Short mmCIF file of C-alpha atoms in Angstrom, two decimals:
data_model
loop_
_atom_site.label_atom_id
_atom_site.label_comp_id
_atom_site.label_asym_id
_atom_site.label_seq_id
_atom_site.Cartn_x
_atom_site.Cartn_y
_atom_site.Cartn_z
CA UNK N 4 106.92 77.75 121.69
CA UNK N 5 103.80 76.15 120.27
CA UNK N 6 102.86 77.40 116.82
CA UNK N 7 99.66 76.39 115.06
CA UNK N 8 99.04 77.47 111.48
CA UNK N 9 95.82 77.12 109.48
CA UNK N 10 94.67 74.10 111.48
CA UNK N 11 91.59 72.35 110.13
CA UNK N 12 89.83 69.31 111.55
CA UNK N 13 86.93 67.66 109.78
CA UNK N 14 85.20 64.41 110.74
CA UNK N 15 84.11 62.51 107.64
CA UNK N 16 82.13 64.63 105.22
CA UNK N 17 80.74 66.93 107.88
CA UNK N 18 81.48 70.61 108.38
CA UNK N 19 84.93 71.35 109.86
CA UNK N 20 85.14 71.38 113.64
CA UNK N 21 88.26 73.57 113.44
CA UNK N 22 88.39 76.15 110.67
CA UNK N 23 91.85 77.45 109.85
CA UNK N 24 93.14 78.19 113.36
CA UNK N 25 96.32 80.20 113.92
CA UNK N 26 97.71 80.27 117.47
CA UNK N 27 101.05 80.76 119.22
CA UNK N 28 101.82 79.92 122.85
CA UNK N 29 105.27 81.10 124.03
CA UNK N 30 107.24 79.66 126.96
CA UNK N 31 106.26 80.30 130.60
CA UNK N 32 102.87 81.66 129.63
CA UNK N 33 99.47 80.33 130.66
CA UNK N 34 96.86 80.61 127.93
CA UNK N 35 93.22 79.70 128.45
CA UNK N 36 90.73 78.69 125.77
CA UNK N 37 87.11 79.56 126.40
CA UNK N 38 83.92 79.09 124.44
CA UNK N 39 80.56 77.38 124.45
CA UNK N 40 80.19 73.62 124.11
CA UNK N 41 80.92 72.60 120.54
CA UNK N 42 83.31 75.50 119.89
CA UNK N 43 86.17 73.07 119.22
CA UNK N 44 88.23 73.59 122.38
CA UNK N 45 88.82 69.93 123.24
CA UNK N 46 89.36 69.00 119.60
CA UNK N 47 92.11 71.61 119.42
CA UNK N 48 93.97 70.09 122.38
CA UNK N 49 93.61 66.59 120.97
CA UNK N 50 94.98 67.70 117.62
CA UNK N 51 98.05 69.12 119.34
CA UNK N 52 98.95 65.83 121.00
CA UNK N 53 97.73 63.89 117.95
CA UNK N 54 95.06 61.95 119.80
CA UNK N 55 92.99 63.33 116.93
CA UNK N 56 94.48 63.63 113.45
CA UNK N 57 94.27 67.13 111.95
CA UNK N 58 92.78 67.29 108.45
CA UNK N 59 95.23 69.99 107.36
CA UNK N 60 97.48 72.71 108.71
CA UNK N 61 100.64 72.49 110.81
CA UNK N 62 101.46 72.23 114.50
CA UNK N 63 105.02 73.00 115.61
CA UNK N 64 106.53 72.58 119.07
CA UNK N 65 109.90 74.23 119.54
CA UNK N 66 110.63 73.95 115.84
CA UNK N 67 109.50 70.32 115.47
CA UNK N 68 106.55 69.91 113.11
CA UNK N 69 104.31 67.47 114.97
CA UNK N 70 101.92 67.08 112.06
CA UNK N 71 104.71 65.54 109.95
CA UNK N 72 105.52 62.77 112.43
CA UNK N 73 104.50 59.13 112.35
CA UNK N 74 105.33 55.91 114.18
CA UNK N 75 108.30 55.98 116.56
CA UNK N 76 109.01 59.65 115.93
CA UNK N 77 105.46 60.59 116.85
CA UNK N 78 105.59 58.45 120.02
CA UNK N 79 108.85 60.15 121.00
CA UNK N 80 107.34 63.60 120.43
CA UNK N 81 104.27 62.77 122.53
CA UNK N 82 106.52 62.19 125.53
CA UNK N 83 107.19 65.93 125.48
CA UNK N 84 103.50 66.89 125.62
CA UNK N 85 102.07 66.63 129.12
CA UNK N 86 98.29 66.15 129.36
CA UNK N 87 96.08 66.88 132.37
CA UNK N 88 92.54 65.55 132.22
CA UNK N 89 89.20 66.58 133.68
CA UNK N 90 88.55 63.03 134.91
CA UNK N 91 92.12 62.60 136.23
CA UNK N 92 92.70 59.34 134.25
CA UNK N 93 94.39 57.59 137.15
CA UNK N 94 94.50 53.85 137.77
CA UNK N 95 92.55 53.65 141.03
CA UNK N 96 94.03 50.39 142.31
CA UNK N 97 97.61 51.66 141.92
CA UNK N 98 99.46 53.83 144.41
CA UNK N 99 100.18 57.50 143.90
CA UNK N 100 103.83 56.67 143.17
CA UNK N 101 102.84 54.06 140.58
CA UNK N 102 100.46 56.47 138.88
CA UNK N 103 103.11 59.18 138.85
CA UNK N 104 105.67 56.80 137.36
CA UNK N 105 103.32 56.10 134.44
CA UNK N 106 104.53 59.44 133.14
CA UNK N 107 107.87 57.73 132.46
CA UNK N 108 106.47 54.82 130.44
CA UNK N 109 107.58 56.35 127.16
CA UNK N 110 111.17 56.35 128.41
CA UNK N 111 111.41 52.85 129.93
CA UNK N 112 111.87 49.38 128.46
CA UNK N 113 108.66 47.39 128.55
CA UNK N 114 110.00 44.88 131.06
CA UNK N 115 110.84 47.61 133.56
CA UNK N 116 107.38 49.11 133.30
CA UNK N 117 105.68 45.71 133.62
CA UNK N 118 107.70 44.79 136.71
CA UNK N 119 107.48 48.29 138.16
CA UNK N 120 111.26 48.47 138.37
CA UNK N 121 111.58 52.23 138.31
CA UNK N 122 115.06 53.79 138.06
CA UNK N 123 116.27 55.46 141.24
CA UNK N 124 116.54 58.79 139.48
CA UNK N 125 112.87 58.60 138.45
CA UNK N 126 111.83 57.80 142.02
CA UNK N 127 113.88 60.70 143.36
CA UNK N 128 112.37 63.08 140.82
CA UNK N 129 108.86 61.85 141.61
CA UNK N 130 109.32 62.57 145.31
CA UNK N 131 110.65 66.05 144.53
CA UNK N 132 107.64 66.88 142.39
CA UNK N 133 105.15 65.33 144.80
CA UNK N 134 106.69 67.37 147.60
CA UNK N 135 106.36 70.48 145.46
CA UNK N 136 102.60 70.00 144.98
CA UNK N 137 101.93 68.72 148.49
CA UNK N 138 101.23 65.02 148.00
CA UNK N 139 104.53 63.32 148.90
CA UNK N 140 102.97 61.87 152.07
CA UNK N 141 100.46 60.02 149.86
CA UNK N 142 103.13 58.21 147.82
CA UNK N 143 102.05 54.72 148.94
CA UNK N 144 98.34 55.42 149.13
CA UNK N 145 95.93 54.07 146.51
CA UNK N 146 94.65 56.64 144.07
CA UNK N 147 91.01 55.85 144.84
CA UNK N 148 91.53 56.94 148.45
CA UNK N 149 92.32 60.53 147.48
CA UNK N 150 90.11 63.59 147.16
CA UNK N 151 89.48 65.19 143.79
CA UNK N 152 92.07 67.91 144.34
CA UNK N 153 94.67 65.37 145.46
CA UNK N 154 93.95 63.19 142.43
CA UNK N 155 94.38 66.15 140.11
CA UNK N 156 97.73 66.95 141.73
CA UNK N 157 98.79 63.37 140.99
CA UNK N 158 97.81 64.02 137.37
CA UNK N 159 99.91 67.19 137.32
CA UNK N 160 102.97 65.38 138.67
CA UNK N 161 102.49 62.51 136.23
CA UNK N 162 102.53 65.03 133.37
CA UNK N 163 105.64 66.73 134.74
CA UNK N 164 107.42 63.36 134.97
CA UNK N 165 107.34 63.28 131.18
CA UNK N 166 109.75 66.24 131.13
CA UNK N 167 107.27 68.02 128.88
CA UNK N 168 107.88 71.01 126.66
CA UNK N 169 104.23 72.04 127.02
CA UNK N 170 101.33 71.20 129.31
CA UNK N 171 97.83 70.76 127.90
CA UNK N 172 94.96 70.80 130.38
CA UNK N 173 91.44 69.81 129.34
CA UNK N 174 88.96 71.27 131.87
CA UNK N 175 91.32 70.49 134.80
CA UNK N 176 89.03 72.06 137.42
CA UNK N 177 85.60 71.00 136.14
CA UNK N 178 85.33 68.13 138.64
CA UNK N 179 86.55 70.17 141.62
CA UNK N 180 84.96 72.43 144.22
CA UNK N 181 85.59 76.19 143.84
CA UNK N 182 88.38 76.49 146.42
CA UNK N 183 90.27 73.47 145.09
CA UNK N 184 89.79 74.73 141.53
CA UNK N 185 91.51 77.98 142.44
CA UNK N 186 94.39 76.10 144.05
CA UNK N 187 94.91 73.95 140.96
CA UNK N 188 94.83 76.98 138.65
CA UNK N 189 97.33 78.82 140.83
CA UNK N 190 99.52 75.69 140.88
CA UNK N 191 99.55 75.48 137.08
CA UNK N 192 100.44 79.15 136.86
CA UNK N 193 103.29 78.75 139.36
CA UNK N 194 104.68 75.65 137.65
CA UNK N 195 104.64 77.44 134.30
CA UNK N 196 106.91 80.11 135.79
CA UNK N 197 109.17 77.68 137.63
CA UNK N 198 109.81 75.41 134.64
CA UNK N 199 109.50 78.04 131.85
CA UNK N 200 106.72 75.83 130.58
CA UNK N 201 103.88 76.97 128.32
CA UNK N 202 100.46 75.84 129.55
CA UNK N 203 97.35 75.72 127.37
CA UNK N 204 94.11 75.25 129.30
CA UNK N 205 90.65 74.48 127.96
CA UNK N 206 88.45 75.93 130.68
CA UNK N 207 84.77 76.58 131.28
CA UNK N 208 85.15 78.95 134.25
CA UNK N 209 85.74 82.37 132.71
CA UNK N 210 86.36 83.99 136.11
CA UNK N 211 89.26 81.59 136.73
CA UNK N 212 90.60 82.20 133.23
CA UNK N 213 90.65 85.95 133.90
CA UNK N 214 92.24 85.52 137.33
CA UNK N 215 94.93 82.93 136.65
CA UNK N 216 95.95 83.05 132.99
CA UNK N 217 98.05 85.52 131.03
CA UNK N 218 95.99 85.42 127.88
CA UNK N 219 92.51 84.31 126.85
CA UNK N 220 91.60 82.79 123.51
CA UNK N 221 87.89 82.76 122.72
CA UNK N 222 86.51 80.23 120.24
CA UNK N 223 83.17 80.02 118.49
CA UNK N 224 82.12 77.47 115.87
CA UNK N 225 85.70 76.30 115.27
CA UNK N 226 87.26 79.73 114.87
CA UNK N 227 89.29 81.98 117.15
CA UNK N 228 87.36 85.22 117.50
CA UNK N 229 89.13 86.67 120.55
CA UNK N 230 92.80 86.59 121.55
CA UNK N 231 94.00 89.13 124.13
CA UNK N 232 94.94 89.75 127.75
CA UNK N 233 92.23 89.00 130.34
CA UNK N 234 91.47 92.67 130.97
CA UNK N 235 90.30 93.00 127.36
CA UNK N 236 87.57 90.39 127.83
CA UNK N 237 84.67 92.79 128.25
CA UNK N 238 80.93 92.27 127.93
CA UNK N 239 80.95 92.79 124.16
CA UNK N 240 83.64 90.14 123.70
CA UNK N 241 81.77 87.72 125.97
CA UNK N 242 78.55 88.29 124.06
CA UNK N 243 80.33 87.49 120.80
CA UNK N 244 82.00 84.35 122.14
CA UNK N 245 78.91 83.04 123.92
CA UNK N 246 76.18 84.38 121.63
CA UNK N 247 72.90 82.67 122.53
CA UNK N 248 74.31 80.99 125.66
CA UNK N 249 72.44 81.85 128.90
CA UNK N 250 74.48 83.93 131.35
CA UNK N 251 74.35 81.22 134.03
CA UNK N 252 76.10 78.79 131.66
CA UNK N 253 78.95 81.11 130.71
CA UNK N 254 81.17 80.41 133.72
CA UNK N 255 81.28 84.08 134.72
CA UNK N 256 81.01 83.51 138.47
CA UNK N 257 82.82 86.10 140.54
CA UNK N 258 83.56 83.90 143.55
CA UNK N 259 87.27 83.56 142.73
CA UNK N 260 89.45 84.51 145.69
CA UNK N 261 92.91 85.82 144.72
CA UNK N 262 95.51 83.23 145.71
CA UNK N 263 98.56 84.81 144.09
CA UNK N 264 100.09 85.68 147.44
CA UNK N 265 100.10 82.12 148.70
CA UNK N 266 102.01 79.10 147.48
CA UNK N 267 99.78 76.56 145.74
#
């Protein structure tokens, strides 16, 4: 369970980017965050994993108050927060296996990581997860030889190798074609169920949010102004969330093909 209470983020003396947010994300649920550029979606995710320091408020993960942690305790807590990035954040010259094993860096002595001496159990687990997402046959291939969808699957496995208690995904499908985007969203949904893992996704494509997530949170100017099941996201709610944003920029495309019946 992720619990956020009265979260505020301000840069310098400027107006707050996040303005007293309250949000809960229970286990094995997929929650999407939507909103126009500048709404504060990415800042929210970065506050959760402490890549950005909140100005005030609290963030709790399974009873542990992340906003109270510093130093070694904060580094230990970050191991339990998996992050999936829009730009994949892979090391292109390394193999898929080496990129996946970087998810274990917080657990290994420095010398092991530097020499790439991965424990047998970590290698076994990596193969299991890569098999699950369909990339085990690429284990020894360089990351820069993969397609966008394959690279994002490497990013998903890397995050799972951390043994996370939550997955955060920042625009995970923005760099992908529509079909691959659907497959990645379905994969995240399936993994949430399999591992009883909460997933919080910052997403631009509203159609995908409605199709593949259990709940939609709408943000505008640093506040949450909508929080309900996808079916409740009607035209009035969209107009409030995206006031002044042209329809073609709202991510409301209807070309999402249901993939629930197939394994991602």
